[in-house]
mmCIF file of C-alpha atoms and ligand atoms in Angstrom:
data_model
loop_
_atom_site.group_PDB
_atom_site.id
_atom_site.type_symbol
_atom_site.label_atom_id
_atom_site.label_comp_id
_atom_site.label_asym_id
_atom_site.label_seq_id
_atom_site.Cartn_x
_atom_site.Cartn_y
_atom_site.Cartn_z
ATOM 1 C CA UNK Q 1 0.000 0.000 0.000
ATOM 2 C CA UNK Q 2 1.509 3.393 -0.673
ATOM 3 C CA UNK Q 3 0.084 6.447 0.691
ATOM 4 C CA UNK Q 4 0.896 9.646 -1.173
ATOM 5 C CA UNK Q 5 1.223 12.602 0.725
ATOM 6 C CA UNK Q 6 1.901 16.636 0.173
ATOM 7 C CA UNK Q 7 5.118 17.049 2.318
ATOM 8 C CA UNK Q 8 4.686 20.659 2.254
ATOM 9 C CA UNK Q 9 1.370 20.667 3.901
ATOM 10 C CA UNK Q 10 -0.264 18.241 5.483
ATOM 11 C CA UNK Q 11 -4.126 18.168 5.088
ATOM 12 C CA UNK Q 12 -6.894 15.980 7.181
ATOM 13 C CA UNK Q 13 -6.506 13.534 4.997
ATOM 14 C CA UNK Q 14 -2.475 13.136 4.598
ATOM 15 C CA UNK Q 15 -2.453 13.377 8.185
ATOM 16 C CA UNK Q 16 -4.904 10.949 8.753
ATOM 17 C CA UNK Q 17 -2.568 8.193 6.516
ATOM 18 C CA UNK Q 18 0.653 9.204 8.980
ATOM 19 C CA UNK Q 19 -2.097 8.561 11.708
ATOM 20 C CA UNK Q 20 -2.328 5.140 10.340
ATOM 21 C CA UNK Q 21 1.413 4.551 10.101
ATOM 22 C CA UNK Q 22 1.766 5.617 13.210
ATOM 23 C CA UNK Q 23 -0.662 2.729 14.579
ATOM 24 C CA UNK Q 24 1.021 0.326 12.197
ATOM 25 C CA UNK Q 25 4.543 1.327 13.917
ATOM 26 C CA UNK Q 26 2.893 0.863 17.588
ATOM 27 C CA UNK Q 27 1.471 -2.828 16.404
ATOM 28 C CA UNK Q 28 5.286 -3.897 15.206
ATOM 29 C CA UNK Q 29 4.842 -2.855 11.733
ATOM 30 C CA UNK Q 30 7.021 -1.873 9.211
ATOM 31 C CA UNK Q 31 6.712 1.314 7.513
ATOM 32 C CA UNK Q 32 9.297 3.612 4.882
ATOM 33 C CA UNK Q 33 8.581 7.060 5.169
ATOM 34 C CA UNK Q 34 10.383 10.116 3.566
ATOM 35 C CA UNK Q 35 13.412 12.226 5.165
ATOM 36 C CA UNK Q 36 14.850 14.901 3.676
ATOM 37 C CA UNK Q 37 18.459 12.710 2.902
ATOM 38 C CA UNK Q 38 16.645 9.325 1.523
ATOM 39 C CA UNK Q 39 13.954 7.256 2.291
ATOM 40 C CA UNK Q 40 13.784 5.072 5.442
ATOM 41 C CA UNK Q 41 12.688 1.641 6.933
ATOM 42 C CA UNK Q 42 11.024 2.201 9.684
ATOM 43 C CA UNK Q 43 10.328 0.184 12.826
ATOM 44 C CA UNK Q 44 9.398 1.228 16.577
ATOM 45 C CA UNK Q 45 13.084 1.147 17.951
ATOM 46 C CA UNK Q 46 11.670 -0.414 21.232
ATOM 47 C CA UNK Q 47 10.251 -3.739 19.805
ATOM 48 C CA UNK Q 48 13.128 -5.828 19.084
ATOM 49 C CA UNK Q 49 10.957 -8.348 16.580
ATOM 50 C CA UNK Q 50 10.229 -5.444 14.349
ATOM 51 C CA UNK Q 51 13.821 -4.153 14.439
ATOM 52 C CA UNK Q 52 15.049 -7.966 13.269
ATOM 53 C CA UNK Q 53 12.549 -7.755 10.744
ATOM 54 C CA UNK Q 54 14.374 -4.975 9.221
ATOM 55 C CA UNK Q 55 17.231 -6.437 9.326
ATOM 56 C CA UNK Q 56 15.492 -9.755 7.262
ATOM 57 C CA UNK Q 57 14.046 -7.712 4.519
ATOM 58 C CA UNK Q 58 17.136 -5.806 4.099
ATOM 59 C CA UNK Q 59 19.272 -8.847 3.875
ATOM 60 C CA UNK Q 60 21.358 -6.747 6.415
ATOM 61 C CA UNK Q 61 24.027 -8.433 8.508
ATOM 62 C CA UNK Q 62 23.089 -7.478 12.141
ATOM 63 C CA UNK Q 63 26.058 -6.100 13.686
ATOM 64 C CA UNK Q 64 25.619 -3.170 10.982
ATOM 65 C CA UNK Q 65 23.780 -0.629 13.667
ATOM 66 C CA UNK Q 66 20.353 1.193 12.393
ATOM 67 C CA UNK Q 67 20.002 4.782 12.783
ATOM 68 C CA UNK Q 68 17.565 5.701 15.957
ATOM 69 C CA UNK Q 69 15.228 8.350 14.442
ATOM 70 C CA UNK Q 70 13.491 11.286 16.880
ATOM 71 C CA UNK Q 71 10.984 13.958 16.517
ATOM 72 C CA UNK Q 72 12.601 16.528 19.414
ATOM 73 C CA UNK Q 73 16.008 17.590 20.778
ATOM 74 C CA UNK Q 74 14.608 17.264 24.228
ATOM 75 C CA UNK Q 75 14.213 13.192 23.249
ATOM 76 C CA UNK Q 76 18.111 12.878 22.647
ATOM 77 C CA UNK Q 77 19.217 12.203 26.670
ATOM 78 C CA UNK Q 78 16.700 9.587 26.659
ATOM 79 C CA UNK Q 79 17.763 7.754 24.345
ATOM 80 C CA UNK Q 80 21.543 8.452 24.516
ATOM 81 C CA UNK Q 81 23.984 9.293 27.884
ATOM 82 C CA UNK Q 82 27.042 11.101 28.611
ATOM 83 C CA UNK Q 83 26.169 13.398 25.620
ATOM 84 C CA UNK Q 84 29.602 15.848 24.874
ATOM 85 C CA UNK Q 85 29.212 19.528 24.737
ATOM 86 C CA UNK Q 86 30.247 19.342 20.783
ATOM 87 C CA UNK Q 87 27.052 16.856 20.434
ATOM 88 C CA UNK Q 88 24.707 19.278 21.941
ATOM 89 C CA UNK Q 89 26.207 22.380 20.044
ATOM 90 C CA UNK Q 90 26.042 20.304 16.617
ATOM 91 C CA UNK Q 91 22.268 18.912 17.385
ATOM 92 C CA UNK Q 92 21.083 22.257 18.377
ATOM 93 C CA UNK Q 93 22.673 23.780 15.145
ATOM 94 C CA UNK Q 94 22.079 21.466 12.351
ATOM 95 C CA UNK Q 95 18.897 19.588 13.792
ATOM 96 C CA UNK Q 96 16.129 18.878 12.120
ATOM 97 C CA UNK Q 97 18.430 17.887 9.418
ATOM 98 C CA UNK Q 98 21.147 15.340 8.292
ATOM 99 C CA UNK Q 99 23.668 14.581 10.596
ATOM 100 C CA UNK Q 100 23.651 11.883 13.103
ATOM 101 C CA UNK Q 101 25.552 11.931 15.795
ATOM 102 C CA UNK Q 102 27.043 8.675 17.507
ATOM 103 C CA UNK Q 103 26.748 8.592 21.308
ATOM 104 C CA UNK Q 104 26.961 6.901 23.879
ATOM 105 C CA UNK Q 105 23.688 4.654 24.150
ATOM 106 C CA UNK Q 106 21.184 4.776 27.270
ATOM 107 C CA UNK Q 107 19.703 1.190 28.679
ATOM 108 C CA UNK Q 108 16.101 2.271 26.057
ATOM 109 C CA UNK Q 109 18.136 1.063 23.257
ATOM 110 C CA UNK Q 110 17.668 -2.578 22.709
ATOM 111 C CA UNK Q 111 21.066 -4.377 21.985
ATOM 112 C CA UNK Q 112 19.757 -5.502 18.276
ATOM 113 C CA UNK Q 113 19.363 -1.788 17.110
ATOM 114 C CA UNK Q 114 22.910 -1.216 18.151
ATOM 115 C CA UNK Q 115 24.429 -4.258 17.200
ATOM 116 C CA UNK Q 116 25.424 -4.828 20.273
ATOM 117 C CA UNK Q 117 27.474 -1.745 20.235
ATOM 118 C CA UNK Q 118 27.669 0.247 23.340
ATOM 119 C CA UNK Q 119 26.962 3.262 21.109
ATOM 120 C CA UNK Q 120 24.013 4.466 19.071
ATOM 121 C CA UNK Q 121 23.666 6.584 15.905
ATOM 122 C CA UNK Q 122 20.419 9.222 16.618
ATOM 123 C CA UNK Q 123 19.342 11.765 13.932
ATOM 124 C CA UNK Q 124 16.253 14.081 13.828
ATOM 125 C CA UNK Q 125 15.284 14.389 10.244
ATOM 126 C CA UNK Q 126 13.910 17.393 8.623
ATOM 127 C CA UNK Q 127 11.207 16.005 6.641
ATOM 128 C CA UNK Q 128 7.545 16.916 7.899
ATOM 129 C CA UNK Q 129 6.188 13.521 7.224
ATOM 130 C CA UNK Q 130 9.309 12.272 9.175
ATOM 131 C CA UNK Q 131 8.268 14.591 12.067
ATOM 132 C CA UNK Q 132 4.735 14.380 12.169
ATOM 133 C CA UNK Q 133 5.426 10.450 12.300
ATOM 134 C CA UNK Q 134 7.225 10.709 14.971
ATOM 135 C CA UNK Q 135 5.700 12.760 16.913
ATOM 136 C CA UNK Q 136 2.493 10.386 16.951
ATOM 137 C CA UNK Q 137 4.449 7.662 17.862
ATOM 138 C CA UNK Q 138 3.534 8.447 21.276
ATOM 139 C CA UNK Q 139 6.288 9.780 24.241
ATOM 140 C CA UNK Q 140 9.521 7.437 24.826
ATOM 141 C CA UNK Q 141 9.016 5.979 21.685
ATOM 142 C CA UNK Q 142 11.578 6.492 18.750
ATOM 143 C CA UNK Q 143 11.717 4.803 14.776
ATOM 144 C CA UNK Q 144 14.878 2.762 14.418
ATOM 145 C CA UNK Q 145 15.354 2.892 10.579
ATOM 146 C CA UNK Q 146 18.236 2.337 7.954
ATOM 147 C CA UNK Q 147 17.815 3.288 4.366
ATOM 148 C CA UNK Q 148 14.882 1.518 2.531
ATOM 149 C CA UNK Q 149 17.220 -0.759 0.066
ATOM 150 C CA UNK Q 150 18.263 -3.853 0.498
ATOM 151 C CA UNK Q 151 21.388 -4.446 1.677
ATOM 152 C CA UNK Q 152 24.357 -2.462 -0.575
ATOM 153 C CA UNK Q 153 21.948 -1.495 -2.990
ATOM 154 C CA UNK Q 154 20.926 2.321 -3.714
ATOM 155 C CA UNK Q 155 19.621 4.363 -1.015
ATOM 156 C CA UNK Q 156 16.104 5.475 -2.150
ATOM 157 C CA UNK Q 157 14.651 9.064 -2.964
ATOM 158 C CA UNK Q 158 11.423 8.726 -4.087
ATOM 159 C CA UNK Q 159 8.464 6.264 -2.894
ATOM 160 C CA UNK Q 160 8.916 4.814 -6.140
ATOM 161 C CA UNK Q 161 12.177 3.439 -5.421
ATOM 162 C CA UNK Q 162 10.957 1.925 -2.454
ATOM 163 C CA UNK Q 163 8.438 -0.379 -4.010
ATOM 164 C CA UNK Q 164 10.298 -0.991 -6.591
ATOM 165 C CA UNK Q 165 12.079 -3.488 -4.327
ATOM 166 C CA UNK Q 166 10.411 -3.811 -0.903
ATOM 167 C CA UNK Q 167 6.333 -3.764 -1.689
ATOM 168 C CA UNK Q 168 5.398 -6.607 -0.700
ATOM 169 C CA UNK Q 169 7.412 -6.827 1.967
ATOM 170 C CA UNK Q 170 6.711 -4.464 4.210
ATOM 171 C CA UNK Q 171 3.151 -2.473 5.569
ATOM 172 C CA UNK Q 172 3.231 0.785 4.429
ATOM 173 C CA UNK Q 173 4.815 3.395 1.945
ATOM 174 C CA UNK Q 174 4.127 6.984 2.636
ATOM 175 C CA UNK Q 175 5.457 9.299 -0.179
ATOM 176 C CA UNK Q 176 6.355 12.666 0.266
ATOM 177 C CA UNK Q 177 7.730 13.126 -2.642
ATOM 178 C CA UNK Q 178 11.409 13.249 -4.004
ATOM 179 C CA UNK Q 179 14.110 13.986 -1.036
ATOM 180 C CA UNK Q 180 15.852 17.293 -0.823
ATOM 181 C CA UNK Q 181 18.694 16.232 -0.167
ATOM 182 C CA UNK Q 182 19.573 13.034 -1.974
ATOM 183 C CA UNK Q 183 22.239 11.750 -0.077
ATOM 184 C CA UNK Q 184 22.692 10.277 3.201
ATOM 185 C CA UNK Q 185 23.478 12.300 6.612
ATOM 186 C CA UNK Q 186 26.712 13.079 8.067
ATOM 187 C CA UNK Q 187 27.557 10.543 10.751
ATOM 188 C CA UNK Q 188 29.850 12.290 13.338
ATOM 189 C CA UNK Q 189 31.275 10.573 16.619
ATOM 190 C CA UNK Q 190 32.854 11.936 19.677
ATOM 191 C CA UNK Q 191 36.089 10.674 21.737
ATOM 192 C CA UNK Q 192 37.869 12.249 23.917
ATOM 193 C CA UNK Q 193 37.075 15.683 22.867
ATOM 194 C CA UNK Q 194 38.109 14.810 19.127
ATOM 195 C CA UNK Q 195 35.474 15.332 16.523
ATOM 196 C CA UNK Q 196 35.793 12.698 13.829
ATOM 197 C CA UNK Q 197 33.630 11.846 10.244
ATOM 198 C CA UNK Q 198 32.811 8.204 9.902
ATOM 199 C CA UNK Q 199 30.460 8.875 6.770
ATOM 200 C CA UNK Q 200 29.918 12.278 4.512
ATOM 201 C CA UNK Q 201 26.866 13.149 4.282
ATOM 202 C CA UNK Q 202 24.061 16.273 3.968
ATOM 203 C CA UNK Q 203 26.258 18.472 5.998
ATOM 204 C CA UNK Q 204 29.388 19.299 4.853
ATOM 205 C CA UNK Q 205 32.101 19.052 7.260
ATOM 206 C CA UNK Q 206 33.326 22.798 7.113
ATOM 207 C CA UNK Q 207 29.373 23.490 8.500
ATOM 208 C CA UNK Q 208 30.423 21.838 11.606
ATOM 209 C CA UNK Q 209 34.369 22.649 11.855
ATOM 210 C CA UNK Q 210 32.887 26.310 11.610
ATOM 211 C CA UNK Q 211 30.032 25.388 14.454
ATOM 212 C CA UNK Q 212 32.499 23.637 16.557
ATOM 213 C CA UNK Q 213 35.435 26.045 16.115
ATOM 214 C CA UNK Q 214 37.767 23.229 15.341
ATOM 215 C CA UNK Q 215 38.710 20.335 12.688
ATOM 216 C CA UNK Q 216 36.745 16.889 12.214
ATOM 217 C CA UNK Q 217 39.121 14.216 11.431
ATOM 218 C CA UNK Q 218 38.382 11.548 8.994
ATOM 219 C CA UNK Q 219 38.752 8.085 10.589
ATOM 220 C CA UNK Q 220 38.757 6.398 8.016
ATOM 221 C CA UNK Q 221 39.540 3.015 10.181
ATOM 222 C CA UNK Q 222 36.084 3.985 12.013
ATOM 223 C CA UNK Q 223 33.959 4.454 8.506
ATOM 224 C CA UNK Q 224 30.637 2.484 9.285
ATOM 225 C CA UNK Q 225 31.230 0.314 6.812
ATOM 226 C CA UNK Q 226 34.658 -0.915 8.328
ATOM 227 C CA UNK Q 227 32.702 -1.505 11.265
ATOM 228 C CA UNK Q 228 31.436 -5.145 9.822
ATOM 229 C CA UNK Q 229 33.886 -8.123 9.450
ATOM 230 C CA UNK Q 230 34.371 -9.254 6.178
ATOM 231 C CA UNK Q 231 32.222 -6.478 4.517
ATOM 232 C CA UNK Q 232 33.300 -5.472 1.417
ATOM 233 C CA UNK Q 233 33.299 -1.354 0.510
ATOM 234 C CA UNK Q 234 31.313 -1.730 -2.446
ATOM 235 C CA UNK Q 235 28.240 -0.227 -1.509
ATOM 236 C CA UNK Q 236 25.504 2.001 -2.523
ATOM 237 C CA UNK Q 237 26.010 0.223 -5.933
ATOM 238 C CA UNK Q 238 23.561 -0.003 -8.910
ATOM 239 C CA UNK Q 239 23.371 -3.794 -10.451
ATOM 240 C CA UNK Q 240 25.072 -2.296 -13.551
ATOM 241 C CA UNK Q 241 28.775 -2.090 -13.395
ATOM 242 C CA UNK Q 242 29.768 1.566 -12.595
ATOM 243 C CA UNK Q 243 33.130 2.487 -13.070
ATOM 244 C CA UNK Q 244 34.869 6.145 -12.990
ATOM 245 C CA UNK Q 245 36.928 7.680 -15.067
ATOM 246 C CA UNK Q 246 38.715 11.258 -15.752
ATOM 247 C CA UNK Q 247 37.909 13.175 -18.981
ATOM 248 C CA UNK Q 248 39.897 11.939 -21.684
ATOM 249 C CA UNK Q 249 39.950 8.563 -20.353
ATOM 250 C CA UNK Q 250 36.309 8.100 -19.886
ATOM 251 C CA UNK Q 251 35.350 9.251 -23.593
ATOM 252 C CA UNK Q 252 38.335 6.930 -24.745
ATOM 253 C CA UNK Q 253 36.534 4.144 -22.665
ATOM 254 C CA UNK Q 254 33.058 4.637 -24.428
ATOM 255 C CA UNK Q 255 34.029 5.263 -27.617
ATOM 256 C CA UNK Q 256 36.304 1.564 -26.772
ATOM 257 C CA UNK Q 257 32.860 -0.260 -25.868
ATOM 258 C CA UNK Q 258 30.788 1.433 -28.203
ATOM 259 C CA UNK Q 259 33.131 -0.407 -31.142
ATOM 260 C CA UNK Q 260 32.223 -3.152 -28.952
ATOM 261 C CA UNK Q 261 28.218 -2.886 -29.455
ATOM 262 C CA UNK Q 262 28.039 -2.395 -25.911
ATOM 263 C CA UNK Q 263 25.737 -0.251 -24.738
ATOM 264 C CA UNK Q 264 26.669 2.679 -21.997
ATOM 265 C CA UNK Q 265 25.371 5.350 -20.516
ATOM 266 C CA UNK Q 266 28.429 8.292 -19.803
ATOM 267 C CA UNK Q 267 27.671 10.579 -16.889
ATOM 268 C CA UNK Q 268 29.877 14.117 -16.770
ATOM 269 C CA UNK Q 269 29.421 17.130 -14.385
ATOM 270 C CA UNK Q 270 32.039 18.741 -17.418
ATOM 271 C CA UNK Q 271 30.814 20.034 -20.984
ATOM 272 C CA UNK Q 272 31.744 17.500 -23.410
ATOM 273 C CA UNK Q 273 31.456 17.666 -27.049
ATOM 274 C CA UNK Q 274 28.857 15.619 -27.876
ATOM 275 C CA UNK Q 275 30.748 14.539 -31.459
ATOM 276 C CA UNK Q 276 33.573 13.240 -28.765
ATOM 277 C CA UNK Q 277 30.939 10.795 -28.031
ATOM 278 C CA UNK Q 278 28.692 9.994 -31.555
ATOM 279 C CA UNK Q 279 28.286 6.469 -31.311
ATOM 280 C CA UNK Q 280 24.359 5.454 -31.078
ATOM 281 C CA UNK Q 281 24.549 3.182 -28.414
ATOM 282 C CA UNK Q 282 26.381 5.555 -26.163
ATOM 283 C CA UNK Q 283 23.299 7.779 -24.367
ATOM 284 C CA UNK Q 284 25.092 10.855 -22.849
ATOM 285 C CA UNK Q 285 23.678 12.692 -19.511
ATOM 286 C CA UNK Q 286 24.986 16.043 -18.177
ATOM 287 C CA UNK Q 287 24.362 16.895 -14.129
ATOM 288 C CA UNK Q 288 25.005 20.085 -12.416
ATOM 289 C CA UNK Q 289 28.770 21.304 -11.411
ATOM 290 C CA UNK Q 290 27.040 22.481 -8.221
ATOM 291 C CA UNK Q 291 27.869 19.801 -5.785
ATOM 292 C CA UNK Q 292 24.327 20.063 -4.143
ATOM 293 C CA UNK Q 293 22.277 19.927 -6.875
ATOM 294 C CA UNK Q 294 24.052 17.101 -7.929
ATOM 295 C CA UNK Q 295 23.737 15.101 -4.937
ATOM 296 C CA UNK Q 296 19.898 15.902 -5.283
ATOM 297 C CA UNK Q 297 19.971 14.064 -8.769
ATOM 298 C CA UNK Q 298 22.552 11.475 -8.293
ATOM 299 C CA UNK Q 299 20.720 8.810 -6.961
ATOM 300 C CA UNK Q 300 17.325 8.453 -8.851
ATOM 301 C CA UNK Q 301 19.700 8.863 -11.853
ATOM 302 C CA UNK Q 302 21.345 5.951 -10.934
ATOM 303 C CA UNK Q 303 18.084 4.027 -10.184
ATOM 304 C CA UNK Q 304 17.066 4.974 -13.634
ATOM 305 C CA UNK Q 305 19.854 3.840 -15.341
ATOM 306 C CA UNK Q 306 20.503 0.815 -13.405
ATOM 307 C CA UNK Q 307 16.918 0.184 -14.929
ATOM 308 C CA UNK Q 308 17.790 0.801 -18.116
ATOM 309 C CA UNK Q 309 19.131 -2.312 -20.073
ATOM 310 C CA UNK Q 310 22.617 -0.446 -20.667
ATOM 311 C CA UNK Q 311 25.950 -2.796 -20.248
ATOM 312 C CA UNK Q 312 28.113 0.269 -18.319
ATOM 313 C CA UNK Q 313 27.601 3.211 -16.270
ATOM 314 C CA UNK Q 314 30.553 5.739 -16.903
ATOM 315 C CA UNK Q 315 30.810 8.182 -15.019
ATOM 316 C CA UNK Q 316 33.027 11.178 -14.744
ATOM 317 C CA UNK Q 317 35.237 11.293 -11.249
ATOM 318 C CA UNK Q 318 34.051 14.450 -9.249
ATOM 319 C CA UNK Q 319 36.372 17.007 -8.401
ATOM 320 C CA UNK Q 320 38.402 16.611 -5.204
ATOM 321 C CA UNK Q 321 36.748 19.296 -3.657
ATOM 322 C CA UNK Q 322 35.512 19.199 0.169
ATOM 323 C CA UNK Q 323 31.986 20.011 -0.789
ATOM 324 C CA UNK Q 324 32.115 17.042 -3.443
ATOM 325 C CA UNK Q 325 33.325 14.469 -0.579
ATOM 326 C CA UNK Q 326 29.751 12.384 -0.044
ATOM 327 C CA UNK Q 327 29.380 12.524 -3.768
ATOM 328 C CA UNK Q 328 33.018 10.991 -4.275
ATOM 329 C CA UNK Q 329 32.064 8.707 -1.242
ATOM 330 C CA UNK Q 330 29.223 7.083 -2.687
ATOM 331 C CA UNK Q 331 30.931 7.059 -6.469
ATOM 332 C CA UNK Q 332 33.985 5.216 -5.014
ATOM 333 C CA UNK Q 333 31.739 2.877 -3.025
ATOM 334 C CA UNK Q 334 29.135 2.124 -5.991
ATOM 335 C CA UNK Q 335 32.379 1.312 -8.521
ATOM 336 C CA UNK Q 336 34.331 -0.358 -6.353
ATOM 337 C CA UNK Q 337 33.072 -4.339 -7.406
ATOM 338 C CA UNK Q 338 34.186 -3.414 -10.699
ATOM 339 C CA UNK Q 339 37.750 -1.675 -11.163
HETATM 340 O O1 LIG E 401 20.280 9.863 6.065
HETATM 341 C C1 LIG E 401 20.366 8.822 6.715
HETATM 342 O O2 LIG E 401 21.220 8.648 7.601
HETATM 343 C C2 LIG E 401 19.354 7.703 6.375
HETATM 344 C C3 LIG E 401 17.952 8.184 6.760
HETATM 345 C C4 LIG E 401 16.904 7.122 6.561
HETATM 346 O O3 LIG E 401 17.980 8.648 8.066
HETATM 347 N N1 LIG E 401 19.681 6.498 7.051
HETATM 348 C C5 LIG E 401 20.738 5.717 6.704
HETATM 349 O O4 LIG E 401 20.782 4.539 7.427
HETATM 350 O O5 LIG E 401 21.529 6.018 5.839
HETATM 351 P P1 LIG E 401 21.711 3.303 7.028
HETATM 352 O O6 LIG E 401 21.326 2.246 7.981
HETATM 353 O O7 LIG E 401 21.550 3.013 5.597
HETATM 354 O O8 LIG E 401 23.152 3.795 7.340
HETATM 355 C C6 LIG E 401 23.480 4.071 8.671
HETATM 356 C C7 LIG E 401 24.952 3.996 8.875
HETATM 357 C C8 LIG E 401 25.478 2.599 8.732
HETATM 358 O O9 LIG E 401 26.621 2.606 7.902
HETATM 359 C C9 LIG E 401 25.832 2.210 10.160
HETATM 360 O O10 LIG E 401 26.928 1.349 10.235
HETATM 361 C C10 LIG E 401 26.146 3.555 10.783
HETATM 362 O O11 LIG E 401 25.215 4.424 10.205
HETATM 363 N N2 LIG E 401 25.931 3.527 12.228
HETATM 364 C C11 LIG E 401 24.755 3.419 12.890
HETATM 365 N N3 LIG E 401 24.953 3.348 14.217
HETATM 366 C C12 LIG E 401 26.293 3.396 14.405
HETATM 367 C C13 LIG E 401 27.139 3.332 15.554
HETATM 368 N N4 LIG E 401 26.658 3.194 16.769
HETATM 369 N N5 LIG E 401 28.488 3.410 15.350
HETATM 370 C C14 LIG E 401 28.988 3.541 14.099
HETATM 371 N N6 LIG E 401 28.244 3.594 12.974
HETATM 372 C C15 LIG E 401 26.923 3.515 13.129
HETATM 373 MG MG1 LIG E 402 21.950 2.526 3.749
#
């Protein structure tokens, strides 16, 4: 069942169909709903059944943590302890929004949503499906959810890429409409007064060096993905092989499988000539130089291609550039089965 909802406004009748995810959540049920970064899979973080459900459907290895979801800043030292100054300052500067911050975790969290961690991710989304849903969960009550894709697929940004793969799996799809954002939130952690990035996200990091008055360090050792044995760090990947390429290189490399009568879809933030690339079975797609925009775009273009019966998906490497660094993150990730 998908519900589709107005995210600007909510009416009577779009809030009556959060009002019924809401109920859906209480009874153990499994719901994606819209954030402004992607869509998520939602469960009640309390009810451990649900929360392994999520982890079923996603074909998710459980000591991969979920993301604990709330609809106030007040809600944050229930569900997390010891909370550093930086956390605070962060939360009360970039929340709602997307960056989650990795505390320490209070005895609420159940051990499954944590992976038995003794720390928990907690983000309060900006969407206003995402916060009218939570705020009729009902008090003490927060939605556990990771990205609504299976397992190191895609991250969804429309309802549509939801059901493409998880309809009949799970209750309810509300759809508010395309996310803002596109891309996944920051994930920032705190030791020992240090500020470090485990994932870039929504925010860029010189938002919060500026906030905090002092650097974030990459730990790269401590990037969420690292965090499961044996994982590989291809991720976020379409089913097509992606692969990335400078300029010259990556018209050389159509043009090269285009002789080949394969077909490929080439993917540049640059101008190109299109007579550099003339062949008919190479279909040629331009996105924005402006890094947000083209985080926006970048993932229901790759749903669309992925779709699309095309042999390759070329695309061109993004500048090294700090506000390009969750865009490079992703690319790297999604190619990385197939250098
Ligand atoms: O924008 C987002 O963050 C979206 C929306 C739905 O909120 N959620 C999302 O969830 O991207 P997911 O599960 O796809 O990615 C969450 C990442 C995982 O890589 C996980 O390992 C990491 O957050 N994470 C969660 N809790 C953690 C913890 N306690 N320590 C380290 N990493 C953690
Ligand atoms: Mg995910």
């Amino acid at each position: 069942m998908v519900m589709v909802l107005d995210k600007e406004k909510l009416d009577q009748k779009q809030l009556e169909k959060v009002a019924a995810a809401a109920r859906l959540l209480k009874e153990g049920g499994i719901v994606a709903f819209p954030t402004e970064t992607v869509y998520g899979l939602g469960v009640d973080a309390t009810n451990t059944d649900a929360v392994r459900k999520v982890y079923e459907i996603k074909q998710r290895p459980t000591d991969h943590p979920l993301i604990v979801h709330i609809g106030h800043i007040t809600q944050l030292d229930y569900w997390a302890q010891e909370i550093p100054e930086a956390a605070w300052l962060l939360a009360r500067h970039f929340w709602p929004g997307p960056l989650t911050l990795i505390l320490r975790r209070s005895p609420h969290i159940p051990d499954c949503v944590t992976g038995g961690q003794d720390t928990v991710g907690i983000r309060l989304p900006a969407h206003p499906v995402a916060l009218k849903l939570l705020n009729m969960i009902g008090p003490n009550k927060a939605i556990a959810a990771p990205s609504a894709n299976l397992y190191g697929r895609i991250s969804p940004t429309t309802a549509a890429h939801v059901s493409a793969t998880l309809n009949n799996k799970i209750d309810m799809i509300l759809d508010g409409g395309s996310c803002k954002v596109g891309l996944e939130s920051t994930i920032i952690s705190f030791e020992h007064g240090t500020v470090f990035l485990l994932r870039p996200g929504g925010i860029p990091v010189s938002a919060i060096e500026l906030v905090l008055n002092k650097p974030v360090i990459s730990h790269k050792s401590k990037a969420p993905v690292t965090r499961v044995p044996g994982a590989l760090p291809s991720h976020y990947a379409p089913t097509t092989p992606l692969q990335l390429f400078h300029l010259p290189e990556l018209i050389q490399t159509a043009n090269k499988l285009a002789a080949q009568n394969l077909h490929t879809v080439v993917i540049t933030w640059s101008e190109i000539n299109s007579s550099q690339l003339s062949a008919p079975n190479i279909q040629h797609v331009r996105m924005s130089r402006d890094p947000v925009h083209y985080g926006q775009h970048l993932y229901a273009l790759l749903h669309r291609y992925d779709q699309a019966p095309y042999n390759y998906i070329l695309m061109e490497t993004p500048p090294e550039l700090p506000a390009w660094l969750a865009i490079s993150d992703r690319l790297q990730r999604a190619s990385y089965a197939h250098l």
